[in-house]
Every structure is written in C-alpha cells, then in structure tokens.
Short mmCIF file of C-alpha atoms in Angstrom, two decimals:
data_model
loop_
_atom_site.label_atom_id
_atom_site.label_comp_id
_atom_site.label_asym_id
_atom_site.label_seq_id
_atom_site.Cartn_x
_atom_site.Cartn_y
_atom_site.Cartn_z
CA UNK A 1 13.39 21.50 -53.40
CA UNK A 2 12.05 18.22 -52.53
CA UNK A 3 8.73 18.41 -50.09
CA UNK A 4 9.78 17.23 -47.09
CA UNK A 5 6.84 17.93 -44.89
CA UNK A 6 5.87 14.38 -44.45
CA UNK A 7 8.88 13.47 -42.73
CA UNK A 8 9.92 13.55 -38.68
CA UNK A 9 12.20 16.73 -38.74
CA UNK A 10 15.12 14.81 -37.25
CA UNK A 11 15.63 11.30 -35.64
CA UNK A 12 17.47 8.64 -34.00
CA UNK A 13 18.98 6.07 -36.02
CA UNK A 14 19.58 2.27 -34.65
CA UNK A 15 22.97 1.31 -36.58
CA UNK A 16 24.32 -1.76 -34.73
CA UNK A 17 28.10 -2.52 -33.96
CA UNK A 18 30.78 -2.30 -36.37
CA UNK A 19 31.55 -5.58 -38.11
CA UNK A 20 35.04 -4.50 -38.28
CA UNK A 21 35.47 -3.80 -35.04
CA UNK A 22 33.52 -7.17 -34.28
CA UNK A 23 35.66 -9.80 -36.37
CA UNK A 24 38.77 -8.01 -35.18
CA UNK A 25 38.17 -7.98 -31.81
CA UNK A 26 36.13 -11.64 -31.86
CA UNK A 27 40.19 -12.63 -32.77
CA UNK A 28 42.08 -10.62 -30.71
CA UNK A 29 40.51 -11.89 -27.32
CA UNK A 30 40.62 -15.29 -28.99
CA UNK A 31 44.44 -14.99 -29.25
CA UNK A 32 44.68 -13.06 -26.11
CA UNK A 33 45.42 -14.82 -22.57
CA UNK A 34 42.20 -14.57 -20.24
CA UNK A 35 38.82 -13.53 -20.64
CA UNK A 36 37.84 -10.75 -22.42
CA UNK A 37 33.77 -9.09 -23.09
CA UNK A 38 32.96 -7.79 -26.14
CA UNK A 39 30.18 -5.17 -25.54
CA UNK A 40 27.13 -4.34 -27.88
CA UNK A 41 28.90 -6.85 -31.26
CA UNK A 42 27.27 -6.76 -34.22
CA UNK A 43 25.06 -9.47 -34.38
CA UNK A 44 24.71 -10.78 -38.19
CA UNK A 45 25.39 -13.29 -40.78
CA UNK A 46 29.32 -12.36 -41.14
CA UNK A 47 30.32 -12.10 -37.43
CA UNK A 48 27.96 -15.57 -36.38
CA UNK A 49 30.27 -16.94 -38.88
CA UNK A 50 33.36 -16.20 -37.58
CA UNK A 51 32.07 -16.47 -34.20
CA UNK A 52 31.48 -20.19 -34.91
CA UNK A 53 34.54 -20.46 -36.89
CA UNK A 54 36.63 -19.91 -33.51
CA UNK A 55 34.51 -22.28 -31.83
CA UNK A 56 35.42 -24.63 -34.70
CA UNK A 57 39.24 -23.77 -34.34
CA UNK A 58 38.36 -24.94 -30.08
CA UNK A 59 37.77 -21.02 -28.55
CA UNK A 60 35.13 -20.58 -26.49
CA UNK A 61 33.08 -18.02 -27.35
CA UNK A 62 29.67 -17.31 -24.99
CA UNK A 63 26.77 -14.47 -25.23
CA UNK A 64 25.59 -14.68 -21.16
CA UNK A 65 23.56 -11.80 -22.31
CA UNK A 66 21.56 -12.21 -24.49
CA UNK A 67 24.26 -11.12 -27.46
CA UNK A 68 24.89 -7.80 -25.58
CA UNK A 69 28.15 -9.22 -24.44
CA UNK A 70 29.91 -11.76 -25.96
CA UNK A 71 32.69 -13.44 -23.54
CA UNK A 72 35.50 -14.64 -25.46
CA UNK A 73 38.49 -17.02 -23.45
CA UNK A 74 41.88 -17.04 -25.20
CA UNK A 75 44.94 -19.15 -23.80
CA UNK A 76 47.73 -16.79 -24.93
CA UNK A 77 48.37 -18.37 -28.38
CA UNK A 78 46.99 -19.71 -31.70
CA UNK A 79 45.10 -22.88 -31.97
CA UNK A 80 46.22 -26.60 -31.66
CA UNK A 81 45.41 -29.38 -33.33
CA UNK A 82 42.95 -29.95 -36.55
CA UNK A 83 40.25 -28.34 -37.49
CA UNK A 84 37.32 -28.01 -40.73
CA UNK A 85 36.42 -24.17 -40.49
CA UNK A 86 33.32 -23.16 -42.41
CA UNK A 87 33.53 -19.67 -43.63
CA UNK A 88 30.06 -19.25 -45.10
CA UNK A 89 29.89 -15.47 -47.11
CA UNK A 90 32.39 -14.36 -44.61
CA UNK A 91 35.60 -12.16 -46.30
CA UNK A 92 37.29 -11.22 -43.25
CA UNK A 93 37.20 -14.75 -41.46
CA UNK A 94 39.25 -16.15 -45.00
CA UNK A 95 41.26 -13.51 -44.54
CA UNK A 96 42.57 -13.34 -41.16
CA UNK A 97 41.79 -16.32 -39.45
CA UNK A 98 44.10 -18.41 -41.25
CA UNK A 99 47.47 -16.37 -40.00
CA UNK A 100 45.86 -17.10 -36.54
CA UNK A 101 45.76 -20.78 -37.39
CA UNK A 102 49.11 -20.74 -38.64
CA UNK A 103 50.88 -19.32 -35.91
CA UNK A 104 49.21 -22.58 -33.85
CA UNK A 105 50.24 -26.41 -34.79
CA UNK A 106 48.00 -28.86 -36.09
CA UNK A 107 46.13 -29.42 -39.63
CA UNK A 108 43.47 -26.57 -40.47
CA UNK A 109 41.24 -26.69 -43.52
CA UNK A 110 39.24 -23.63 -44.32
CA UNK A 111 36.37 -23.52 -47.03
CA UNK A 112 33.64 -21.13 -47.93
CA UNK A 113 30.63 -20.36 -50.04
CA UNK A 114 30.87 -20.68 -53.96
CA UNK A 115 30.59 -16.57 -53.47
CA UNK A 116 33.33 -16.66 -51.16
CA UNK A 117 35.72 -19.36 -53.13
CA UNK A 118 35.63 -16.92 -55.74
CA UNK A 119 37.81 -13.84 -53.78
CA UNK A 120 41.44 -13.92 -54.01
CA UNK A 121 43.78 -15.32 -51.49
CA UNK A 122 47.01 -15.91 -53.20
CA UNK A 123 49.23 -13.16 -51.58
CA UNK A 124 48.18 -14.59 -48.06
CA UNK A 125 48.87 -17.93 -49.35
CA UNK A 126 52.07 -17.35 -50.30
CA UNK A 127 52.71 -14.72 -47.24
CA UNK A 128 52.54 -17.80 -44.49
CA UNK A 129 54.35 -20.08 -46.82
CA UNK A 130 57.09 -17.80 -46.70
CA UNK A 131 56.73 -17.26 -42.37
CA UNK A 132 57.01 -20.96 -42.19
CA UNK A 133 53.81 -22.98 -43.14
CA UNK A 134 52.78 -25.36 -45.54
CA UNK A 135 49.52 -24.36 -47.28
CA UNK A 136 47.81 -25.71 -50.29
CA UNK A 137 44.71 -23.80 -51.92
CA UNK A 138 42.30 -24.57 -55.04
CA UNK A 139 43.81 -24.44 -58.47
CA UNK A 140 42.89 -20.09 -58.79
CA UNK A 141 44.46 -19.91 -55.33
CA UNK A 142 41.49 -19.45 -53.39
CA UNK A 143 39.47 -21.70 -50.88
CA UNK A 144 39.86 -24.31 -49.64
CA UNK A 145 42.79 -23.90 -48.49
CA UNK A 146 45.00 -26.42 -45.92
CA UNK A 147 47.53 -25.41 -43.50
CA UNK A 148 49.36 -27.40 -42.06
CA UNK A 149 51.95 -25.60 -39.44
CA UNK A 150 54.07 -26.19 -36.33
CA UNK A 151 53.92 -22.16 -35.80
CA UNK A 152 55.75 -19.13 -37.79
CA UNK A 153 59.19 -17.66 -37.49
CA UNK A 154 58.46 -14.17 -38.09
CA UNK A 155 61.28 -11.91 -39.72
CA UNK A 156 60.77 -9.81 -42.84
CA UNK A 157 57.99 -10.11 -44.82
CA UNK A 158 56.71 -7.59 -48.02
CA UNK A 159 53.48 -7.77 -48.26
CA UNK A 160 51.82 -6.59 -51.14
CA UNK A 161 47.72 -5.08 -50.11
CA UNK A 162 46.54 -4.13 -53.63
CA UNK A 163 43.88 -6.40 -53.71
CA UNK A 164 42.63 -6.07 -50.31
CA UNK A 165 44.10 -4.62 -46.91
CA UNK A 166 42.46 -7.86 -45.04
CA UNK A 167 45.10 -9.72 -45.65
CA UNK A 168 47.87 -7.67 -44.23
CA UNK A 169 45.39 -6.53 -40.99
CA UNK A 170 45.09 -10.78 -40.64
CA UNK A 171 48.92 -11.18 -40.51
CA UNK A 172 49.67 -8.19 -38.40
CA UNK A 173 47.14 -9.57 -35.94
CA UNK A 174 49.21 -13.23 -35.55
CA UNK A 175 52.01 -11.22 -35.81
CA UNK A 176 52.45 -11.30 -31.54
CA UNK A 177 52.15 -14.80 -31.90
CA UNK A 178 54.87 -15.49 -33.36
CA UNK A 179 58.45 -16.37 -32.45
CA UNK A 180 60.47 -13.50 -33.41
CA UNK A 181 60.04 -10.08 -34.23
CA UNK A 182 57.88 -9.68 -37.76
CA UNK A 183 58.93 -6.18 -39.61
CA UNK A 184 56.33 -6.03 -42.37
CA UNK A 185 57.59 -3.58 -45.49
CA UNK A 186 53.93 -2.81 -47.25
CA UNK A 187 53.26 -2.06 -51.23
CA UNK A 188 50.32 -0.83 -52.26
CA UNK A 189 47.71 0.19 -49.69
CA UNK A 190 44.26 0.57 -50.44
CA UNK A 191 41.74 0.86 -47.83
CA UNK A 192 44.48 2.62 -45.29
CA UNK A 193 41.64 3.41 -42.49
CA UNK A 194 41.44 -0.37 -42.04
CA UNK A 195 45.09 -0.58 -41.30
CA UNK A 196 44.88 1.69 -38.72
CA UNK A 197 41.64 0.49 -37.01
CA UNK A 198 43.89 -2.89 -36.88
CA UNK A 199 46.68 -1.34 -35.19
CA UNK A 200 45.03 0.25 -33.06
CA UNK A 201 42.46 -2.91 -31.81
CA UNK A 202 45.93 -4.39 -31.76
CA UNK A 203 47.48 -2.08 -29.22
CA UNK A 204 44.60 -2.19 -26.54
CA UNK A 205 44.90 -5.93 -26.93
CA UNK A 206 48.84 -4.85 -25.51
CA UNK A 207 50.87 -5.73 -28.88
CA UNK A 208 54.12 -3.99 -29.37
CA UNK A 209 53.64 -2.58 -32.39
CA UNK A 210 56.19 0.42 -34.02
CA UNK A 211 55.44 2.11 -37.34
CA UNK A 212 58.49 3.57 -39.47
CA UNK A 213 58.54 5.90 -42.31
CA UNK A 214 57.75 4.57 -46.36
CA UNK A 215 55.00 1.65 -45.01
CA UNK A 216 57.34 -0.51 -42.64
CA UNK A 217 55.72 -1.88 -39.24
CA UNK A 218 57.19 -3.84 -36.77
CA UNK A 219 55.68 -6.24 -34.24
CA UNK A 220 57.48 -8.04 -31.24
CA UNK A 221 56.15 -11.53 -29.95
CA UNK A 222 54.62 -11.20 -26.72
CA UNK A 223 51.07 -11.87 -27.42
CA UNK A 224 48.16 -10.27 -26.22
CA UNK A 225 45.89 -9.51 -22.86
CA UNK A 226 42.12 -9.57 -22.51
CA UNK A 227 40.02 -6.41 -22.21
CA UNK A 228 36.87 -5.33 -22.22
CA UNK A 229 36.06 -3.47 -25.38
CA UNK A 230 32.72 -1.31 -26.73
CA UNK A 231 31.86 -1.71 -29.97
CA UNK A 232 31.21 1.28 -31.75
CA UNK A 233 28.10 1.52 -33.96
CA UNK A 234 29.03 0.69 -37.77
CA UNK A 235 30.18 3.56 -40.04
CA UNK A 236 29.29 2.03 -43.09
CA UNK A 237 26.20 0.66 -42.41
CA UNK A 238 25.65 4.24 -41.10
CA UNK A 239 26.40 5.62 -44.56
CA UNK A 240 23.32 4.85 -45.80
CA UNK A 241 20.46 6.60 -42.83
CA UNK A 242 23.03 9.63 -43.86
CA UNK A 243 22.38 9.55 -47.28
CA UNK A 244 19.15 9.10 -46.41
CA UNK A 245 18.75 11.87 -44.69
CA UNK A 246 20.56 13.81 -47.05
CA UNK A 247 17.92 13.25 -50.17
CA UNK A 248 14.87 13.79 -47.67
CA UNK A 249 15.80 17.08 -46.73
CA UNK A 250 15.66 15.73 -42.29
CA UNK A 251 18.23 15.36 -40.06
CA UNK A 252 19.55 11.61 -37.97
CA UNK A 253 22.09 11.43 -35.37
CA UNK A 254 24.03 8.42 -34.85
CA UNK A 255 24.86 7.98 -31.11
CA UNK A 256 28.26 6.25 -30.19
CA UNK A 257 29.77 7.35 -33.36
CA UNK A 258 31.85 10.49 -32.72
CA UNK A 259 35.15 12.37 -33.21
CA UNK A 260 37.00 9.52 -31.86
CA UNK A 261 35.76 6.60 -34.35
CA UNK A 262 38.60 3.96 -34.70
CA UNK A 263 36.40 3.89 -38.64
CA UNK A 264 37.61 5.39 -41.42
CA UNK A 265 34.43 5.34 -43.13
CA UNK A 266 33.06 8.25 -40.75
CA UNK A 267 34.46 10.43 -43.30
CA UNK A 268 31.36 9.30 -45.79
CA UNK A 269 30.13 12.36 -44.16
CA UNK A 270 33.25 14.46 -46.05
CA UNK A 271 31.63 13.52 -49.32
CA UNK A 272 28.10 14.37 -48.03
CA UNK A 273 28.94 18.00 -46.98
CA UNK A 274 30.20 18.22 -50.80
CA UNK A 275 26.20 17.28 -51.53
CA UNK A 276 25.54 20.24 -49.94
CA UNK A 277 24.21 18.63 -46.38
CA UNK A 278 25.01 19.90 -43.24
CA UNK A 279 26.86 17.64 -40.64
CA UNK A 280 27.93 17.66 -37.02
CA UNK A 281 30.80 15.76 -35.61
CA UNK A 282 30.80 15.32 -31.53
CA UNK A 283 32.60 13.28 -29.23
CA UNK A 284 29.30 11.26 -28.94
CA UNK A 285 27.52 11.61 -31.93
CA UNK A 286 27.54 12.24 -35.80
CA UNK A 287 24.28 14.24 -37.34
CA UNK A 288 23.79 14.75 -40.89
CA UNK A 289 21.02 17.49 -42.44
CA UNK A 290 19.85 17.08 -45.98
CA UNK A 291 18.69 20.47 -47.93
CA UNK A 292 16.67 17.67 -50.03
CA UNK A 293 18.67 18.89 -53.06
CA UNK A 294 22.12 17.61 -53.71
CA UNK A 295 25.02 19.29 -55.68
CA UNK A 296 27.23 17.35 -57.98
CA UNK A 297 29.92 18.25 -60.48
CA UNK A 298 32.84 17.10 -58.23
CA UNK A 299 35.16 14.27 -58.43
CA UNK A 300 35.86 11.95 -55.65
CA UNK A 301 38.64 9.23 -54.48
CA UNK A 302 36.35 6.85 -52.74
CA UNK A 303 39.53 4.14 -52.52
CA UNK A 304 40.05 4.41 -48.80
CA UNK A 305 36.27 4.32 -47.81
CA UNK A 306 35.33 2.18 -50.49
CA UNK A 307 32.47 0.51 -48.47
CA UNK A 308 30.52 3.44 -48.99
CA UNK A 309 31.55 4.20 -52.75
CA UNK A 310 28.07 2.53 -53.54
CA UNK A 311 26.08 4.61 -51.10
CA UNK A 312 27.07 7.84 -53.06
CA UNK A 313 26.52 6.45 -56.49
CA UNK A 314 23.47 5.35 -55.67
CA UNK A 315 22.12 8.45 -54.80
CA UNK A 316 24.44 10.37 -57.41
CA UNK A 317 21.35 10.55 -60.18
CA UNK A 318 19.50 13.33 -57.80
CA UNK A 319 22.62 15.55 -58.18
CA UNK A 320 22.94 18.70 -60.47
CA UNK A 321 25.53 17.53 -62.19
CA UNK A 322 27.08 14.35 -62.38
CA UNK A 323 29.18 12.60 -59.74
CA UNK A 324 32.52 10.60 -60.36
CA UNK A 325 34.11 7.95 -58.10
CA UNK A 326 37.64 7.18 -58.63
CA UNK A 327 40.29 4.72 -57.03
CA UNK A 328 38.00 2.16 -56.53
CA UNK A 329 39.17 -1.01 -58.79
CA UNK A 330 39.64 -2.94 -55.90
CA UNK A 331 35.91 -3.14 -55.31
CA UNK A 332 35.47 -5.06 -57.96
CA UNK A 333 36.63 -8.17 -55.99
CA UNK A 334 34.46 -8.04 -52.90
CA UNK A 335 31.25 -9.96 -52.14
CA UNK A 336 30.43 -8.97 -56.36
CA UNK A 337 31.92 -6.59 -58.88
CA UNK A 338 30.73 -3.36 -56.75
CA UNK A 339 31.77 -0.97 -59.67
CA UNK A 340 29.65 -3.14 -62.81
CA UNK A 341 27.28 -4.06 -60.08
CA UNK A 342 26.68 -0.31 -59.55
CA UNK A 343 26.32 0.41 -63.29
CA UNK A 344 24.14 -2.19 -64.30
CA UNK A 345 21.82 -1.47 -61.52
CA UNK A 346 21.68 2.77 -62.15
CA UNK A 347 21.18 1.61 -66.11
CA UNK A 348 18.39 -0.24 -65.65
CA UNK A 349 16.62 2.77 -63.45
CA UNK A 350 17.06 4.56 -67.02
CA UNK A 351 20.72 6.83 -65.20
CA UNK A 352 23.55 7.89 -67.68
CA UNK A 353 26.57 6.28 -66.45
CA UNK A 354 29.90 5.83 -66.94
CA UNK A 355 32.11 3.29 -66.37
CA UNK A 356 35.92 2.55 -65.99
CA UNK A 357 38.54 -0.17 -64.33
CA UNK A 358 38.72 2.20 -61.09
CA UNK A 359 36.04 4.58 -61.05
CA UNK A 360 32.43 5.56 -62.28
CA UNK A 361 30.30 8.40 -63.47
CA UNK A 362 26.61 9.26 -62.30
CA UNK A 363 25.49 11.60 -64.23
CA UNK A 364 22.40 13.83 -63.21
CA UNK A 365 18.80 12.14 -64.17
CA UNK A 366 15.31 11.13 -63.46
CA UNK A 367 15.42 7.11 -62.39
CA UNK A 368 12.50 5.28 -62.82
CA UNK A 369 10.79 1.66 -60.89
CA UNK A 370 13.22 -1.25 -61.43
CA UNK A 371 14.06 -4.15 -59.61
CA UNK A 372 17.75 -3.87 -58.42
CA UNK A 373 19.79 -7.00 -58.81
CA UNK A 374 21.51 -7.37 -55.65
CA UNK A 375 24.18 -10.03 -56.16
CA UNK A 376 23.68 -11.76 -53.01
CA UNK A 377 25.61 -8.04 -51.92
CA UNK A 378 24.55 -6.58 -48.84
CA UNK A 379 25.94 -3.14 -49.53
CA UNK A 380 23.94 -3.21 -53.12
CA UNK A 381 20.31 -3.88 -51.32
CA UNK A 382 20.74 -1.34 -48.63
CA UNK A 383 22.24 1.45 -51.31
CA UNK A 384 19.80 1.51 -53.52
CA UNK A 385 16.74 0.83 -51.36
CA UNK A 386 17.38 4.34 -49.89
CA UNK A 387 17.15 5.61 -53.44
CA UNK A 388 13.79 4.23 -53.25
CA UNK A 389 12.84 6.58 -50.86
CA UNK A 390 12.97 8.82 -52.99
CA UNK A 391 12.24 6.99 -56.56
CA UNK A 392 8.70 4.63 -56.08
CA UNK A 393 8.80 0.92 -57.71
CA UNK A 394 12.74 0.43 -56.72
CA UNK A 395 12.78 -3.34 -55.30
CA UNK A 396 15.30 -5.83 -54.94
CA UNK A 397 15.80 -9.28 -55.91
CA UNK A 398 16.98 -10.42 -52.91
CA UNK A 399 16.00 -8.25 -49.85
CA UNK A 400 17.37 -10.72 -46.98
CA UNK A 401 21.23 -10.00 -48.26
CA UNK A 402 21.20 -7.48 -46.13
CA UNK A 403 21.00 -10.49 -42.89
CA UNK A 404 25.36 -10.22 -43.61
CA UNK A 405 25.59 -7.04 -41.33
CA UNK A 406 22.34 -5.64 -40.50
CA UNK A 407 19.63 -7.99 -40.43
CA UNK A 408 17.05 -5.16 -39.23
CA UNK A 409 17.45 -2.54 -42.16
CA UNK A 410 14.73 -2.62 -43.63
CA UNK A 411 12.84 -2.51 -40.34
CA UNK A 412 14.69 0.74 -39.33
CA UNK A 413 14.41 2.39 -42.59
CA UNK A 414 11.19 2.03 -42.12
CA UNK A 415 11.10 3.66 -38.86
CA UNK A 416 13.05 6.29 -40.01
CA UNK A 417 11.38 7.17 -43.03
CA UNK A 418 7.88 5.69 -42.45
CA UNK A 419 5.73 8.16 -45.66
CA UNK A 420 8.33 7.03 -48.22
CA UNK A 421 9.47 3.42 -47.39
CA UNK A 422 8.35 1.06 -49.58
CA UNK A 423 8.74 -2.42 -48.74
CA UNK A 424 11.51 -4.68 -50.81
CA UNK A 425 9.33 -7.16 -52.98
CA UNK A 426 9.23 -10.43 -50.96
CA UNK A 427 9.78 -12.22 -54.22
CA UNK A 428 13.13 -13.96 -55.09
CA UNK A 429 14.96 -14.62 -58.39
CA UNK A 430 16.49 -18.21 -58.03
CA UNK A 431 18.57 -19.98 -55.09
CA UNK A 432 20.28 -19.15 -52.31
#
C-alpha cells in the first residue's frame, strides 16, 4: 500500500468547461436566431480558435464578463459571403464548421496547422459534395479545403464515422439549416457518447430531430433558437485528477459533473472502480477514492471514451497485472498516433508493453525518470504527468501542450497534490 499520509485526505478539483460542450454550443447559438449566453466555456487554445473562427465567418461572438459568459448573436442561418478561417490545432472547428459554412452562400477557405493538415477529412469532403457544394481539398484530402456553396438540399445521406464521429456531429448540426428534410443512415460509429451529446445540444437549440432503429436519424429544416446554456465541467480533462486520486490513495470531487452529464466520458470512472477505487455518482457531483493500489488483469473497450484510453494506460504499470485497451484504432488519427504515442512513451519509463492496430497492453512494472515526448498532444502531457506523481524524474518535452484545453493543469495538479508534484522541465525540444 502506497503511503499516503502526506496527502490532503480529499479535495476539490478545478476542471474547467467541457470543450465539447463549448465548440458545440459556440455553433449552435451561432446558427441559431437571437442571442444566446454561454455560461462558464472553456477557455483554451481549441475553443479561442473556433471562437475566432466564427468571428472570421462574420458572428459576433462577445465575453461582457470577463470569459464567464460568452454572448453569441446568430441570424437564423449559415454564413454569407467569403471568408479565410484559420483553424490553428483545432479538430472539431475542421470538422464541423465547414457543414455550417456550406449550408450559407459565398466562398469559404479553411486551413490549419501542419498538425492539423495532417487529420483526415475526406468523408466530409465528399459528404457536402454530395448535399450540394463544391469543395476542393489538398491532394491527401485534407486542409485547405474551399467551399464554395449557394446552400444544401438535404435528402439522404450515408455517412460513414469510422474515422471520427466529428464529422457526422458537424453535419447533423447544419442539418436544420438546410432546405429539406436530411435522413442520415450511419456506418460505423465509434465514439457513440459524442453522437448523443450532439443530439442532444441540438434539441435545446429546438431542432427536430427523430432517431429510428439500425443508425438512421432524421432532421427537419427549421433552424434553431437561442438559449442560455451551462457548461458542464470537462469529463475528460477530469479523467486525469481521478486517476490521480486513484494512485494516491485520497479522494476529489468534481462539482457540476453529476448523474446527468450530457459526457460520455463520465464513465472513465467505470474503468476506475475495476482499479479497485471507490466512486460516487450524484446529481451534482462525481468523487473518486483511490486504495493507492490498483488491480489489473482485465480487458477493456476504451473505443467509445477514447479520450481517456491514455489516462488508464498511463497509469496501467502500477497495476497487479497487466491492463489491455481494445477498440481504439481510431486514436491513432487524432492530434498524434495516441496508441504508438502511448507505447513509446511507457517503453522508455522501462514498462512491458504491447502493442496492436486497435488496442494495447500495460503490463505490471516499476517505471523509472524519463522525459515523455508529448507530440504537441495535450492528452499525452497531462496523462503521464500524473504518473509522475507517483514515479520522480517523469518530465515532458513540451509542458505548455496542455494550453489546448486546460491551460492551468499543471497549476491545479499542483494544488491538488502539492508533496508529490514535480514541476514539468521548462526546457523544450525544438519548435513550436
């Protein structure tokens, strides 16, 4: 059993808004009619992206308080026009503001980082070429890509989400916009909890949406109204204060994430209680208790929470036996190669692993100091610095990745876990 006396006994964790939530909702008002106030939105790299990314596309977007609120005035449709949109690192704002764009008129040219040039877009591509736009994209069918549109038709549409469920939750969101009825037949899910958190921003922005049996939604024009929404605190970027607390043997409660999460990736918490911690659900609140001690020799299908596939593997090596992570090929085309990301990094802290096209296998060890290549991948530097409080000499090559959806992590891990926390090395490895 791992001495825990050093640590607070339990404690209060900090997790700002969900980016999910944030992007979603930043384009929902911005396609809605009215103003609408987005309440506590994460505040980071990724959303000031696609926050500026409306205001490229002509929305007004305002923070009156001090990014508390963020006001966001829609006129009932998509934008008009032409437009340069800057992406930066930003997945979600390559993946579903285009559709938006689309179901406007005018000439819209969206670009990105080298990182983010590199993620497929292809089946959107060829998704709003088939609703009725003209759209040209770089030779391997990424960014840049032009659109050039006088708005969509709608009808029926199979969209295939193998690769990543952003790019149906981008068309089902310009769906009300356009100009008939869109029934969308969908092969190959992954990440299903994201569908669903769509849907459901969707409704209480007033779409008509129906779902049928075998995959098949349906959404009537109509458009949207504005509302005034909460952001909930971000379950993914909670993943890792719950881990956390798991391998030190304390307790933190996340307030505002409860029973009634639109997030999928709440049920991280599933996989914990299989580590042998203790957790509490509430309507308010989500509280996780580490015995210090983890148990392994369980397999896992991480596929529809893969966000926090990384958190577990990183903290896999303190198990009893080893850990494997299945139905996760699909992270290999996010921000890096999550799974050989993953690998690489638990090999050079001296971890057995294993390593396949969908899944991965931690196997029980004794990791040792290394310096943890992030990959300019948020998700990397904040999953294995919190094996580092419990491993000394763990630093990362590029601490400030973590600016793309919480900026203050290693400022509240601190807090947290102020005995144990060491710093990440303030040193980098090349440009940024």
């Amino acid at each position: 059993m791992t001495d825990t006396t050093a640590y607070p006994t339990a404690a209060t964790a900090r997790i700002p808004g969900s980016k999910s939530i944030t992007n979603r909702a930043l384009l929902l008002a911005a396609a809605a009619t009215g103003t609408s106030r987005l309440c506590r939105p994460l505040v980071s790299a990724d959303t000031l992206a696609f926050r500026t990314a409306l205001t490229d596309l002509g929305f007004r977007v305002g923070a009156p308080e001090h990014d508390e609120v963020w006001e966001v005035t829609g006129v009932g449709r998509g934008p008009t026009g032409r437009a340069d949109v800057w992406c930066e690192d930003a997945g979600t704002a390559a993946r579903f503001l285009p559709p938006f764009a689309a179901a406007g008129r005018g000439r819209f040219v969206f670009d990105g980082s080298a990182q983010l040039r590199a993620r497929p877009l292809r089946p959107l591509a060829g998704a709003l070429a088939a609703l009725g736009a003209a759209v040209t994209t770089s030779p391997g069918g990424g960014l840049p890509m032009t659109l050039d549109t006088e708005g969509l038709y709608g009808g029926a549409l199979t969209v295939h989400s193998s690769l990543s469920s952003q790019f149906l939750s981008g068309l089902l969101m310009a769906a009300p916009l356009m100009r008939t009825p869109v029934t969308f037949t969908v092969e190959g899910l992954v990440s299903r909890p994201y569908l669903a958190m769509t849907l459901a921003l969707m409704r209480r922005f007033g779409a008509r949406v129906t779902e049928w049996p075998g995959d098949v939604i349906e959404v009537r024009p109509g458009g949207y109204g504005a509302v005034d929404l909460a952001v909930e605190p971000d379950a993914s970027t909670a993943s890792y204060v719950f881990a956390a607390a798991a391998i030190t043997g304390t307790t933190v409660t996340v307030p505002g994430l409860g029973s009634g999460s639109l997030q999928g990736d709440l049920r991280f918490v599933d996989v914990l209680r299989r580590l042998g911690a203790r957790v509490e659900i509430t309507d308010t609140a989500t509280s996780v208790t580490g015995a210090g001690r983890l148990r392994g020799g369980f397999s896992v299908d991480m596929g529809e929470i893969s966000d926090t596939f990384m958190t577990l593997a990183a903290i896999a090596p303190l198990a009893d036996a080893p850990v494997t992570i299945r139905g996760i090929a699909h992270a290999r085309l996010k921000e890096s190669d999550r799974l050989a990301a993953v690998a690489h990094n638990l090999r050079a802290l001296g971890v057995d692993t294993d390593e396949s096209h969908d899944r991965i296998t931690v196997h029980p060890g004794t990791p040792v100091g290394a310096r943890i290549a992030c990959r300019r991948d948020h998700r990397i530097g904040m999953a294995f610095s919190v094996l580092g409080l419990r491993v000394p000499g763990i630093t990362l090559d590029d601490p400030d990745c973590v600016g793309k959806t919480f900026p203050q992590f290693h400022e509240e891990l601190r807090r947290l876990f102020p005995p144990t926390f060491r710093p990440a090395s303030p040193q980098r490895q090349g440009s940024r």
